[in-house]
CSV table of C-alpha atoms in Angstrom, one decimal:
chain,number,residue,atom,x,y,z
A,1,MET,CA,34.8,-48.5,-36.1
A,2,ARG,CA,37.4,-45.5,-36.6
A,3,GLN,CA,38.0,-43.6,-33.2
A,4,TYR,CA,37.4,-39.9,-33.2
A,5,THR,CA,39.3,-38.0,-30.5
A,6,GLU,CA,37.1,-35.6,-28.8
A,7,LYS,CA,38.0,-32.2,-31.1
A,8,GLU,CA,37.5,-34.6,-34.1
A,9,LEU,CA,33.6,-35.5,-32.8
A,10,ASP,CA,33.2,-31.5,-32.0
A,11,GLU,CA,34.0,-30.7,-35.2
A,12,MET,CA,31.5,-33.5,-36.5
A,13,ILE,CA,28.8,-32.5,-34.3
A,14,LYS,CA,29.1,-28.5,-35.3
A,15,ALA,CA,29.2,-29.4,-39.0
A,16,VAL,CA,26.0,-31.3,-38.5
A,17,LEU,CA,24.3,-28.9,-36.6
A,18,ARG,CA,25.7,-26.2,-39.1
A,19,ALA,CA,23.8,-28.6,-41.9
A,20,LYS,CA,20.7,-28.7,-40.1
A,21,LEU,CA,20.1,-25.5,-39.0
A,22,ASP,CA,21.8,-23.3,-41.9
A,23,ASN,CA,20.8,-25.3,-45.0
A,24,CYS,CA,17.0,-24.1,-45.0
A,25,THR,CA,16.2,-20.7,-46.7
A,26,PRO,CA,13.6,-18.7,-44.3
A,27,PRO,CA,11.0,-17.5,-46.7
A,28,PRO,CA,11.1,-13.6,-47.1
A,29,ALA,CA,11.2,-11.8,-43.6
A,30,GLU,CA,8.2,-9.7,-45.1
A,31,GLU,CA,5.5,-11.8,-45.8
A,32,ALA,CA,6.4,-13.5,-42.1
A,33,TRP,CA,5.7,-10.3,-40.7
A,34,ALA,CA,3.1,-9.5,-42.5
A,35,ARG,CA,1.5,-12.6,-41.4
A,36,LEU,CA,2.5,-11.3,-37.6
A,37,LYS,CA,0.9,-8.3,-38.1
A,38,GLU,CA,-2.6,-9.6,-38.6
A,39,LYS,CA,-1.7,-11.2,-35.0
A,40,MET,CA,-0.5,-7.5,-33.7
A,41,PRO,CA,-3.7,-6.5,-31.9
A,42,GLN,CA,-2.5,-9.3,-29.3
A,43,ILE,CA,0.6,-8.0,-29.0
A,44,SER,CA,-0.8,-4.6,-28.6
A,45,GLN,CA,-2.9,-5.2,-25.8
A,46,ILE,CA,0.3,-5.9,-24.1
A,47,LYS,CA,1.2,-2.5,-23.6
A,48,ARG,CA,-2.0,-0.8,-24.3
A,49,PRO,CA,-4.4,-3.0,-22.6
A,50,PHE,CA,-7.6,-0.8,-23.5
A,51,ARG,CA,-7.3,1.5,-26.5
A,52,PRO,CA,-6.6,-1.2,-29.2
A,53,VAL,CA,-9.7,-3.5,-27.9
A,54,LYS,CA,-12.3,-0.4,-28.0
A,55,ARG,CA,-11.0,0.7,-31.4
A,56,LEU,CA,-11.6,-2.2,-33.0
A,57,LEU,CA,-14.5,-3.3,-31.7
A,58,PRO,CA,-17.0,-2.1,-34.3
A,59,GLY,CA,-14.6,-4.1,-36.8
A,60,ILE,CA,-14.4,-6.8,-34.4
A,61,ALA,CA,-18.7,-7.3,-34.5
A,62,ILE,CA,-19.1,-7.0,-38.2
A,63,ALA,CA,-16.2,-9.3,-38.8
A,64,ALA,CA,-17.4,-12.0,-36.2
A,65,ILE,CA,-21.5,-11.4,-37.8
A,66,PHE,CA,-19.7,-12.3,-41.6
A,67,ILE,CA,-18.2,-15.1,-40.1
A,68,LEU,CA,-21.5,-16.5,-38.4
A,69,LEU,CA,-23.5,-15.9,-41.5
A,70,THR,CA,-20.8,-17.5,-44.1
A,71,VAL,CA,-20.7,-20.5,-41.5
A,72,THR,CA,-24.5,-20.8,-41.3
A,73,ILE,CA,-24.8,-20.6,-45.2
A,74,PHE,CA,-21.9,-22.9,-46.0
A,75,SER,CA,-23.3,-25.7,-43.2
A,76,LEU,CA,-26.7,-25.2,-44.8
A,77,SER,CA,-25.3,-26.2,-48.5
A,78,ILE,CA,-23.4,-28.9,-47.8
A,79,PRO,CA,-25.4,-32.0,-47.9
A,80,LYS,CA,-25.6,-34.4,-44.8
A,81,THR,CA,-24.5,-37.1,-46.4
A,82,VAL,CA,-21.3,-35.8,-47.3
A,83,ARG,CA,-21.0,-34.2,-43.8
A,84,ALA,CA,-21.3,-37.9,-42.7
A,85,LEU,CA,-18.0,-39.0,-44.1
A,86,GLY,CA,-16.7,-37.7,-41.1
A,87,TYR,CA,-12.6,-37.7,-41.9
A,88,LYS,CA,-11.6,-37.1,-45.4
A,89,VAL,CA,-8.0,-37.1,-47.2
A,90,MET,CA,-7.2,-33.1,-48.4
A,91,ASP,CA,-5.7,-33.3,-52.1
A,92,GLY,CA,-2.2,-32.6,-52.3
A,93,ILE,CA,-1.8,-28.7,-52.9
A,94,THR,CA,1.2,-27.4,-54.4
A,95,VAL,CA,2.4,-24.0,-52.9
A,96,LEU,CA,5.1,-22.3,-54.2
A,97,LEU,CA,8.0,-21.2,-51.3
A,98,ARG,CA,10.4,-19.5,-53.0
A,99,GLY,CA,12.3,-19.7,-56.8
A,100,THR,CA,11.9,-23.2,-57.9
A,101,GLU,CA,11.2,-24.5,-54.5
A,102,MET,CA,7.7,-26.0,-53.8
A,103,ASN,CA,5.8,-27.3,-50.6
A,104,LEU,CA,3.0,-29.9,-51.4
A,105,ARG,CA,0.2,-29.9,-48.4
A,106,GLY,CA,-2.4,-32.5,-47.5
A,107,GLY,CA,-3.7,-34.3,-44.5
A,108,VAL,CA,-6.8,-35.1,-43.0
A,109,THR,CA,-9.3,-33.0,-42.4
A,110,SER,CA,-12.8,-34.0,-40.2
A,111,ASP,CA,-16.1,-32.6,-42.1
A,112,ASP,CA,-18.1,-34.1,-39.4
A,113,ALA,CA,-19.2,-31.6,-36.3
A,114,THR,CA,-20.9,-34.8,-34.6
A,115,LYS,CA,-18.2,-37.2,-34.8
A,116,PRO,CA,-16.8,-38.0,-31.6
A,117,PRO,CA,-13.5,-36.0,-30.6
A,118,PRO,CA,-10.3,-38.2,-31.0
A,119,PRO,CA,-8.4,-39.2,-27.7
A,120,PRO,CA,-7.2,-36.3,-25.4
A,121,GLU,CA,-4.2,-36.1,-26.9
A,122,GLU,CA,-4.2,-32.2,-26.2
A,123,GLY,CA,-1.4,-30.9,-23.8
A,124,LYS,CA,0.6,-33.9,-24.3
A,125,GLU,CA,4.5,-33.8,-25.7
A,126,ILE,CA,5.2,-36.1,-28.3
A,127,ALA,CA,7.2,-39.2,-26.4
A,128,ALA,CA,10.9,-38.2,-26.7
A,129,GLU,CA,11.8,-41.9,-26.7
A,130,PRO,CA,14.2,-43.0,-29.9
A,131,PRO,CA,12.4,-45.0,-32.0
A,132,ALA,CA,14.3,-48.6,-30.9
A,133,VAL,CA,15.4,-51.7,-32.9
A,134,VAL,CA,12.3,-54.6,-32.5
A,135,THR,CA,11.7,-57.9,-34.4
A,136,LEU,CA,8.9,-57.4,-36.9
A,137,GLU,CA,6.4,-59.5,-35.0
A,138,LYS,CA,7.0,-57.3,-31.8
A,139,ALA,CA,6.1,-54.1,-34.0
A,140,ARG,CA,2.9,-55.8,-35.2
A,141,GLU,CA,1.9,-56.9,-31.6
A,142,GLN,CA,2.9,-53.1,-30.1
A,143,ALA,CA,1.5,-51.2,-33.2
A,144,PRO,CA,-1.5,-49.4,-32.5
A,145,PHE,CA,-2.7,-49.8,-36.2
A,146,PRO,CA,-2.8,-52.9,-38.4
A,147,LEU,CA,0.6,-53.0,-39.6
A,148,LYS,CA,1.0,-53.8,-43.6
A,149,ILE,CA,3.8,-56.1,-44.7
A,150,PRO,CA,4.9,-55.9,-48.3
A,151,GLY,CA,3.6,-59.3,-50.1
A,152,TYR,CA,6.2,-58.3,-53.0
A,153,LEU,CA,9.9,-57.5,-52.8
A,154,PRO,CA,12.0,-57.1,-55.7
A,155,GLU,CA,14.9,-59.8,-56.2
A,156,GLY,CA,17.5,-59.7,-53.8
A,157,TYR,CA,15.8,-57.8,-51.1
A,158,ARG,CA,15.6,-58.4,-47.4
A,159,LEU,CA,14.4,-56.7,-44.4
A,160,GLU,CA,17.4,-54.9,-42.8
A,161,LYS,CA,15.6,-53.7,-40.0
A,162,VAL,CA,12.2,-53.0,-38.2
A,163,LEU,CA,12.4,-49.4,-35.8
A,164,TYR,CA,9.3,-48.5,-33.2
A,165,GLN,CA,8.8,-45.4,-32.0
A,166,LYS,CA,5.7,-44.5,-29.6
A,167,GLN,CA,4.6,-41.1,-30.0
A,168,SER,CA,1.6,-40.1,-28.0
A,169,ALA,CA,0.0,-42.8,-25.7
A,170,TYR,CA,-2.5,-43.5,-28.8
A,171,THR,CA,-0.2,-43.1,-31.8
A,172,ALA,CA,3.4,-44.7,-33.0
A,173,GLN,CA,5.8,-45.4,-36.1
A,174,VAL,CA,7.0,-48.2,-37.6
A,175,GLU,CA,9.9,-48.0,-39.7
A,176,MET,CA,11.1,-51.0,-41.7
A,177,GLU,CA,14.6,-50.7,-43.6
A,178,TYR,CA,14.9,-53.2,-46.8
A,179,LYS,CA,18.3,-53.8,-48.5
A,180,GLY,CA,18.6,-54.5,-52.1
A,181,PRO,CA,21.3,-55.5,-54.5
A,182,GLY,CA,23.9,-52.7,-56.1
A,183,GLY,CA,23.0,-50.1,-53.5
A,184,LYS,CA,19.2,-50.0,-54.0
A,185,TYR,CA,17.5,-49.4,-50.6
A,186,PHE,CA,13.9,-48.5,-49.2
A,187,THR,CA,12.5,-47.9,-46.4
A,188,LEU,CA,8.3,-48.1,-45.8
A,189,THR,CA,7.4,-45.7,-42.6
A,190,GLN,CA,3.9,-46.3,-41.0
A,191,PHE,CA,2.0,-44.1,-38.6
A,192,ASN,CA,-1.3,-43.4,-37.4
A,193,PHE,CA,-2.8,-40.1,-36.0
A,194,THR,CA,-5.7,-39.2,-34.1
A,195,GLY,CA,-8.1,-36.7,-35.2
A,196,GLU,CA,-6.6,-34.3,-38.1
A,197,LEU,CA,-3.4,-34.6,-39.8
A,198,GLY,CA,-1.2,-31.8,-41.8
A,199,THR,CA,1.3,-33.2,-43.9
A,200,GLY,CA,3.8,-31.6,-46.1
A,201,TYR,CA,6.4,-31.9,-48.6
A,202,VAL,CA,9.2,-29.8,-50.0
A,203,TYR,CA,10.9,-30.2,-53.3
A,204,ASP,CA,12.5,-28.5,-55.9
A,205,ARG,CA,10.4,-28.5,-59.3
A,206,GLU,CA,13.4,-28.2,-61.0
A,207,ASP,CA,15.0,-32.2,-60.2
A,208,THR,CA,11.8,-33.4,-59.0
A,209,THR,CA,8.7,-34.7,-60.7
A,210,ILE,CA,5.0,-35.0,-58.6
A,211,LYS,CA,2.7,-37.7,-59.6
A,212,ASP,CA,-0.6,-39.3,-58.5
A,213,VAL,CA,-0.7,-43.2,-58.5
A,214,PRO,CA,-3.3,-45.3,-57.2
A,215,ILE,CA,-2.0,-48.0,-54.4
A,216,GLY,CA,-5.2,-49.8,-53.5
A,217,PRO,CA,-8.0,-48.2,-52.5
A,218,CYS,CA,-5.9,-44.6,-52.0
A,219,ARG,CA,-4.4,-42.4,-54.0
A,220,ALA,CA,-0.9,-41.6,-53.3
A,221,LYS,CA,1.9,-38.4,-54.5
A,222,LEU,CA,4.8,-39.9,-55.9
A,223,ALA,CA,8.1,-37.9,-56.0
A,224,GLU,CA,10.7,-38.8,-58.0
A,225,HIS,CA,13.9,-37.3,-57.7
A,226,LYS,CA,16.4,-36.7,-60.7
A,227,SER,CA,19.3,-38.6,-58.6
A,228,GLY,CA,16.8,-41.4,-58.4
A,229,PHE,CA,15.7,-41.2,-54.9
A,230,VAL,CA,11.6,-41.7,-54.8
A,231,HIS,CA,9.5,-40.5,-52.2
A,232,LEU,CA,5.6,-42.3,-52.2
A,233,MET,CA,3.1,-41.2,-49.5
A,234,TRP,CA,-0.4,-41.7,-48.9
A,235,ILE,CA,-3.1,-41.6,-46.3
A,236,ASP,CA,-5.1,-44.4,-45.3
A,237,GLY,CA,-7.7,-44.0,-42.8
A,238,GLN,CA,-6.1,-43.3,-39.6
A,239,THR,CA,-2.7,-44.1,-41.1
A,240,GLY,CA,-0.3,-42.4,-42.9
A,241,LEU,CA,2.0,-44.6,-45.5
A,242,ASN,CA,5.7,-43.4,-46.7
A,243,LEU,CA,7.8,-45.6,-49.0
A,244,ASP,CA,11.1,-43.8,-50.2
A,245,GLY,CA,14.4,-44.7,-51.7
A,246,ARG,CA,16.8,-45.7,-54.1
A,247,LEU,CA,14.6,-47.8,-56.4
A,248,SER,CA,12.8,-47.2,-59.2
A,249,ALA,CA,9.4,-45.3,-59.4
A,250,ARG,CA,8.0,-49.0,-60.8
A,251,GLU,CA,9.0,-50.8,-58.2
A,252,ALA,CA,8.0,-48.5,-55.1
A,253,ILE,CA,4.5,-48.5,-56.7
A,254,LYS,CA,4.4,-52.4,-56.9
A,255,ILE,CA,5.7,-52.8,-53.6
A,256,ALA,CA,2.9,-50.4,-52.1
A,257,ALA,CA,0.3,-52.0,-54.2
A,258,SER,CA,1.4,-55.4,-52.3
A,259,LEU,CA,0.4,-54.0,-49.0
A,260,TYR,CA,-2.7,-54.2,-49.8
A,261,GLU,CA,-3.0,-57.4,-51.6
A,262,HIS,CA,-1.1,-58.8,-48.8
A,263,TRP,CA,-3.8,-56.9,-46.6
A,264,ASP,CA,-6.9,-58.4,-48.3
A,265,GLN,CA,-5.7,-62.2,-48.5
A,266,LYS,CA,-5.4,-62.0,-44.5
B,1,MET,CA,22.6,-11.3,-32.9
B,2,ASN,CA,24.7,-8.5,-32.5
B,3,ASN,CA,23.7,-6.1,-30.2
B,4,GLU,CA,26.4,-3.8,-31.0
B,5,GLY,CA,27.4,-2.8,-27.6
B,6,ARG,CA,24.3,-1.4,-26.9
B,7,ASN,CA,21.7,-2.9,-24.5
B,8,PHE,CA,19.5,-4.9,-26.4
B,9,LEU,CA,16.5,-4.2,-24.3
B,10,GLU,CA,17.0,-0.5,-24.2
B,11,ILE,CA,16.9,-0.5,-27.7
B,12,LEU,CA,13.7,-2.6,-27.7
B,13,TRP,CA,11.6,-0.7,-25.5
B,14,GLU,CA,13.1,2.3,-26.4
B,15,LYS,CA,10.1,3.7,-28.3
B,16,GLU,CA,7.1,1.4,-28.6
B,17,GLU,CA,6.7,1.9,-32.1
B,18,GLY,CA,8.2,-1.0,-33.9
B,19,ILE,CA,9.5,-2.8,-30.7
B,20,ALA,CA,8.0,-5.8,-32.2
B,21,ARG,CA,8.9,-5.1,-35.8
B,22,PHE,CA,13.1,-4.4,-34.2
B,23,LEU,CA,12.7,-7.9,-32.3
B,24,PHE,CA,11.2,-9.8,-35.1
B,25,GLU,CA,14.0,-9.1,-37.7
B,26,HIS,CA,16.7,-9.4,-35.3
B,27,PHE,CA,15.7,-13.1,-34.6
B,28,TYR,CA,13.8,-14.3,-37.3
B,29,ASP,CA,16.0,-15.8,-39.3
B,30,TYR,CA,17.5,-17.7,-36.2
B,31,ILE,CA,13.9,-18.8,-34.9
B,32,PHE,CA,12.8,-20.5,-38.6
B,33,ARG,CA,15.7,-22.2,-38.7
B,34,VAL,CA,15.6,-23.5,-35.0
B,35,ALA,CA,11.9,-24.4,-35.8
B,36,PHE,CA,13.0,-25.9,-39.1
B,37,PHE,CA,15.4,-28.5,-37.3
B,38,ILE,CA,12.4,-29.4,-35.3
B,39,THR,CA,9.9,-29.9,-37.6
B,40,LYS,CA,11.4,-30.7,-41.3
B,41,ASP,CA,9.0,-28.7,-42.7
B,42,HIS,CA,8.8,-25.2,-43.8
B,43,GLN,CA,4.9,-24.4,-43.4
B,44,LEU,CA,5.3,-25.9,-40.0
B,45,ALA,CA,8.6,-23.9,-39.2
B,46,GLU,CA,6.8,-20.7,-40.4
B,47,ASP,CA,4.3,-21.2,-37.9
B,48,ALA,CA,6.2,-22.0,-35.0
B,49,VAL,CA,7.8,-18.7,-36.2
B,50,GLN,CA,4.7,-16.9,-35.5
B,51,GLU,CA,4.3,-18.4,-32.4
B,52,THR,CA,7.4,-18.3,-31.0
B,53,PHE,CA,6.8,-14.3,-31.5
B,54,LEU,CA,3.8,-14.0,-30.1
B,55,LEU,CA,4.6,-15.5,-26.7
B,56,VAL,CA,8.3,-13.7,-27.2
B,57,LEU,CA,6.2,-10.5,-27.5
B,58,GLN,CA,3.7,-11.1,-24.6
B,59,LYS,CA,6.5,-12.0,-22.0
B,60,CYS,CA,9.5,-9.8,-23.4
B,61,PRO,CA,8.6,-6.9,-20.4
B,62,GLN,CA,9.2,-9.5,-17.7
B,63,LEU,CA,12.5,-10.5,-19.3
B,64,ASN,CA,14.9,-8.3,-17.1
B,65,ASP,CA,18.5,-9.8,-18.3
B,66,GLU,CA,19.7,-9.3,-21.9
B,67,GLN,CA,22.4,-12.1,-21.5
B,68,LYS,CA,19.0,-14.7,-21.5
B,69,ILE,CA,17.4,-13.8,-24.4
B,70,ASN,CA,19.3,-15.7,-26.9
B,71,ALA,CA,18.6,-18.6,-25.0
B,72,TRP,CA,15.1,-17.9,-23.8
B,73,ILE,CA,14.0,-17.6,-27.6
B,74,THR,CA,15.7,-20.8,-28.4
B,75,LYS,CA,13.5,-22.0,-25.8
B,76,ILE,CA,10.6,-20.9,-26.9
B,77,ALA,CA,11.4,-21.6,-30.6
B,78,LEU,CA,12.2,-25.4,-29.5
B,79,ASN,CA,8.5,-25.8,-27.9
B,80,ALA,CA,6.5,-23.7,-30.4
B,81,ALA,CA,8.2,-26.1,-33.5
B,82,ARG,CA,7.3,-29.2,-30.9
B,83,THR,CA,3.5,-28.2,-30.6
B,84,GLN,CA,3.3,-27.7,-34.0
B,85,LEU,CA,5.2,-31.2,-34.8
B,86,ARG,CA,2.3,-32.5,-32.5
B,87,LYS,CA,-0.5,-30.8,-33.9
B,88,ASN,CA,0.5,-31.7,-37.6
B,89,ARG,CA,1.8,-34.3,-37.4
B,90,GLY,CA,3.8,-34.7,-41.4
B,91,PHE,CA,4.9,-37.4,-43.3
B,92,PRO,CA,8.5,-38.5,-42.0
B,93,VAL,CA,10.6,-37.3,-44.9
B,94,THR,CA,13.4,-39.5,-45.3
B,95,LEU,CA,16.3,-37.5,-47.1
B,96,ASP,CA,18.7,-39.0,-49.5
B,97,PRO,CA,21.7,-39.9,-47.6
B,98,ASP,CA,24.3,-38.7,-50.7
B,99,LEU,CA,22.4,-35.4,-50.3
B,100,ILE,CA,22.9,-35.2,-46.3
B,101,TYR,CA,26.4,-36.3,-46.7
B,102,GLN,CA,26.8,-33.1,-49.0
B,103,GLN,CA,25.3,-30.8,-46.9
B,104,ILE,CA,27.1,-31.9,-43.9
B,105,GLU,CA,30.6,-32.1,-45.3
B,106,LYS,CA,30.8,-28.2,-46.7
B,107,HIS,CA,31.0,-27.4,-43.0
B,108,LEU,CA,33.6,-30.1,-42.1
B,109,PRO,CA,37.6,-28.5,-41.8
B,110,GLU,CA,39.2,-30.0,-44.7
B,111,GLU,CA,42.2,-31.9,-42.8
B,112,LEU,CA,38.8,-33.8,-41.2
B,113,VAL,CA,38.6,-37.5,-42.9
B,114,VAL,CA,35.3,-38.6,-41.5
B,115,GLN,CA,32.9,-41.8,-42.7
B,116,LYS,CA,29.8,-41.0,-44.3
B,117,GLU,CA,27.9,-43.1,-42.3
B,118,ASP,CA,29.4,-41.8,-39.2
B,119,LEU,CA,28.2,-38.5,-40.2
B,120,LEU,CA,24.8,-39.9,-41.2
B,121,ALA,CA,24.4,-41.8,-37.3
B,122,ILE,CA,25.2,-38.2,-36.0
B,123,TRP,CA,22.4,-36.5,-38.4
B,124,GLN,CA,19.8,-39.3,-37.1
B,125,SER,CA,20.9,-39.0,-33.3
B,126,ILE,CA,21.0,-35.5,-32.4
B,127,GLU,CA,17.1,-35.3,-32.8
B,128,ASN,CA,16.9,-37.8,-30.4
B,129,LEU,CA,18.6,-35.4,-27.6
B,130,PRO,CA,16.4,-34.8,-24.6
B,131,PRO,CA,15.5,-31.2,-25.6
B,132,GLU,CA,17.5,-29.4,-22.9
B,133,VAL,CA,20.6,-31.3,-24.4
B,134,GLN,CA,19.6,-30.3,-28.3
B,135,ARG,CA,19.2,-26.2,-26.8
B,136,THR,CA,23.1,-26.6,-25.0
B,137,PHE,CA,24.1,-28.0,-28.3
B,138,ILE,CA,22.6,-25.5,-30.6
B,139,LEU,CA,23.8,-22.7,-28.5
B,140,HIS,CA,27.7,-24.2,-28.0
B,141,TYR,CA,28.1,-26.0,-31.4
B,142,ARG,CA,26.2,-23.9,-34.1
B,143,TYR,CA,26.1,-20.1,-32.1
B,144,GLU,CA,29.8,-21.0,-30.3
B,145,MET,CA,28.7,-19.5,-27.1
B,146,SER,CA,31.0,-21.1,-23.8
B,147,ILE,CA,29.9,-23.2,-20.8
B,148,LYS,CA,29.9,-20.1,-18.9
B,149,GLU,CA,27.8,-17.8,-21.6
B,150,ILE,CA,24.9,-20.7,-21.7
B,151,SER,CA,24.8,-21.6,-17.8
B,152,ALA,CA,24.6,-17.3,-17.6
B,153,ALA,CA,22.1,-17.5,-20.6
B,154,THR,CA,20.1,-20.3,-19.3
B,155,GLY,CA,20.0,-19.6,-15.6
B,156,VAL,CA,21.5,-23.5,-15.7
B,157,PRO,CA,24.6,-24.4,-13.4
B,158,GLU,CA,27.8,-24.8,-15.4
B,159,GLY,CA,28.3,-28.1,-14.0
B,160,THR,CA,24.7,-29.4,-15.9
B,161,ILE,CA,25.5,-27.3,-19.1
B,162,LYS,CA,29.1,-29.8,-19.1
B,163,SER,CA,26.8,-32.7,-18.5
B,164,HIS,CA,24.7,-32.2,-21.1
B,165,LEU,CA,27.9,-32.2,-23.6
B,166,SER,CA,28.9,-35.0,-22.0
B,167,ARG,CA,25.9,-36.7,-22.2
B,168,GLY,CA,25.2,-35.7,-25.3
B,169,ARG,CA,28.8,-36.8,-26.7
B,170,ASN,CA,28.5,-39.7,-24.8
B,171,PHE,CA,25.4,-40.7,-26.8
B,172,LEU,CA,26.4,-40.1,-30.0
B,173,ARG,CA,29.7,-42.1,-29.6
B,174,ARG,CA,27.4,-44.8,-28.6
B,175,LYS,CA,25.4,-44.4,-31.6
B,176,LEU,CA,29.0,-44.4,-33.8
B,177,GLN,CA,29.8,-47.6,-32.3
B,178,LYS,CA,26.4,-49.1,-33.1
B,179,THR,CA,26.8,-48.0,-36.7
B,180,SER,CA,30.3,-49.9,-37.1
B,181,CYS,CA,28.2,-53.1,-36.2
B,182,GLY,CA,27.1,-53.1,-39.9
B,183,PRO,CA,24.7,-55.5,-41.9
B,184,GLY,CA,24.5,-58.7,-40.5
B,185,LYS,CA,25.4,-58.0,-37.0
B,186,GLU,CA,23.2,-58.2,-34.3
B,187,PRO,CA,22.0,-54.4,-33.6
B,188,LYS,CA,21.7,-53.3,-30.1
B,189,PRO,CA,18.8,-51.8,-29.0
B,190,ALA,CA,19.1,-48.1,-29.2
B,191,ALA,CA,19.8,-46.0,-26.3
B,192,SER,CA,16.7,-44.2,-24.7
B,193,VAL,CA,16.6,-40.9,-23.6
B,194,GLU,CA,16.5,-42.1,-20.2
B,195,GLU,CA,19.9,-43.7,-21.0
B,196,VAL,CA,21.2,-40.3,-21.9
B,197,ASN,CA,19.8,-38.6,-18.8
B,198,ARG,CA,21.3,-41.7,-16.5
B,199,THR,CA,24.7,-41.7,-17.9
């Protein structure tokens, strides 16, 4: 390893932090301000505790009645069979952030009010533990979800490293890094979650294409960057899966599909 | 975040109207970047910005030391971002290492030659630092605050700030050594936060 002086290390840290903090473009302040303004009554109460509340009372009452009616009508109009499904995977919604930058939103939402609540995670911070290098067997033992292993690997690929990270009392993430020939590689990440899940994937529509692809019983989103970097993501029950790296989209899909072949055989 | 020689809180509370707007315009960009540093997600960062400002505007009257406002807001923003991350566990986005390298390289002095994998190791490891060390790092390395200034701003003794910097650097050095193990060599277990705190 090259030995860096304190000054060199400082410059490296500075450059990394600058890259991390500066290389993102905040959305226009006006939009964010407009959103905040909607919440302004909460702020105004700090300095003027009574006046705004009093002034807003008729509005609040009307809004409350409207929300109550909407919720009632909506809940009556939805068939019971749909609500009985419990958690459902949301379709990816593409949101234009600015210019050509897009955000693909998705996740899992609960549509069943009778479903038991998830374990009480509220109030617990994400464990600050960094990921630990473990064996595949240990990851399988420790993971609070059934870990999927690829049944297919393109020729020359091998498992390089497995990282295990406990994220909370009930959730964890496992990263499996595979190396292939000619600088190709991919990482398969699996994590579980409790309750609902919100996901986001930011990309530039000028250099990235998004496709829907079936992976086993699930529907995945495939993001292909023109540099050859692919990102495949999907949700299977209470587990999120993510396969990304520098390999062809066809190979990525084949590897992902093999997670289910292998799983079925077990 | 230039106060142009005026007392920030004086400006802030000078007139009731526009207080929130002034504060928002002053810190919006900074808070978003700090939140994005943690969440890696525009939407979550935006939500964290909202949460941060709501809290900042509620608590601001209690703050009586102008010097502390940067550190105080940094802390609130980091906490809000972590809360968003906990509520909305997103897909872990693995960025293309080449793109990451290009982003970092722009900020390196020209005369400094470093190995790509070393920069990537720092990129990854910096997020595994304990929150208080992360805050010190952001204020020191990104906003170029001196140890004395950070101490005054955070209310943490100068010795502890020095210790944060030293422990953080040691942690990153160890990560760099591990990077040099390379393929085929036995990787050592990753250092834990406790290890950083113990060192």
